[in-house]
């Protein structure tokens, strides 16, 4: 394998590990606020951001409410 292929494989492995950790956080964390916070931390490892927001769109009304903001 070329160095670039090895680096790409390592990056892919790291992303998969982070996605697995996000899945674990979602299924095992007791409070939704903690889930949001830990989710943001993990997402920041693979997709750096200045600000992240989680919004909910209410079915039927289409009303949007902000559930979590960091950054």
PDB file of C-alpha atoms in Angstrom, residues 32-33 36-37 51-56 65-71:
ATOM      1  CA  UNK A  32     -30.743  13.717  26.453  1.00  0.00           C
ATOM      2  CA  UNK A  33     -28.724  16.807  27.429  1.00  0.00           C
ATOM      3  CA  UNK A  36     -26.278  16.119  22.889  1.00  0.00           C
ATOM      4  CA  UNK A  37     -23.090  17.279  24.616  1.00  0.00           C
ATOM      5  CA  UNK A  51     -20.908  26.107  16.319  1.00  0.00           C
ATOM      6  CA  UNK A  52     -23.267  23.144  16.296  1.00  0.00           C
ATOM      7  CA  UNK A  53     -27.023  23.139  16.793  1.00  0.00           C
ATOM      8  CA  UNK A  54     -29.590  20.390  17.107  1.00  0.00           C
ATOM      9  CA  UNK A  55     -33.079  21.459  16.089  1.00  0.00           C
ATOM     10  CA  UNK A  56     -36.333  19.538  16.151  1.00  0.00           C
ATOM     11  CA  UNK A  65     -37.341  24.363  18.150  1.00  0.00           C
ATOM     12  CA  UNK A  66     -33.700  24.518  19.157  1.00  0.00           C
ATOM     13  CA  UNK A  67     -32.752  21.659  21.470  1.00  0.00           C
ATOM     14  CA  UNK A  68     -28.993  22.134  21.801  1.00  0.00           C
ATOM     15  CA  UNK A  69     -26.392  24.703  20.774  1.00  0.00           C
ATOM     16  CA  UNK A  70     -22.645  24.593  21.433  1.00  0.00           C
ATOM     17  CA  UNK A  71     -19.819  26.827  20.311  1.00  0.00           C
TER      18      UNK A  71
END
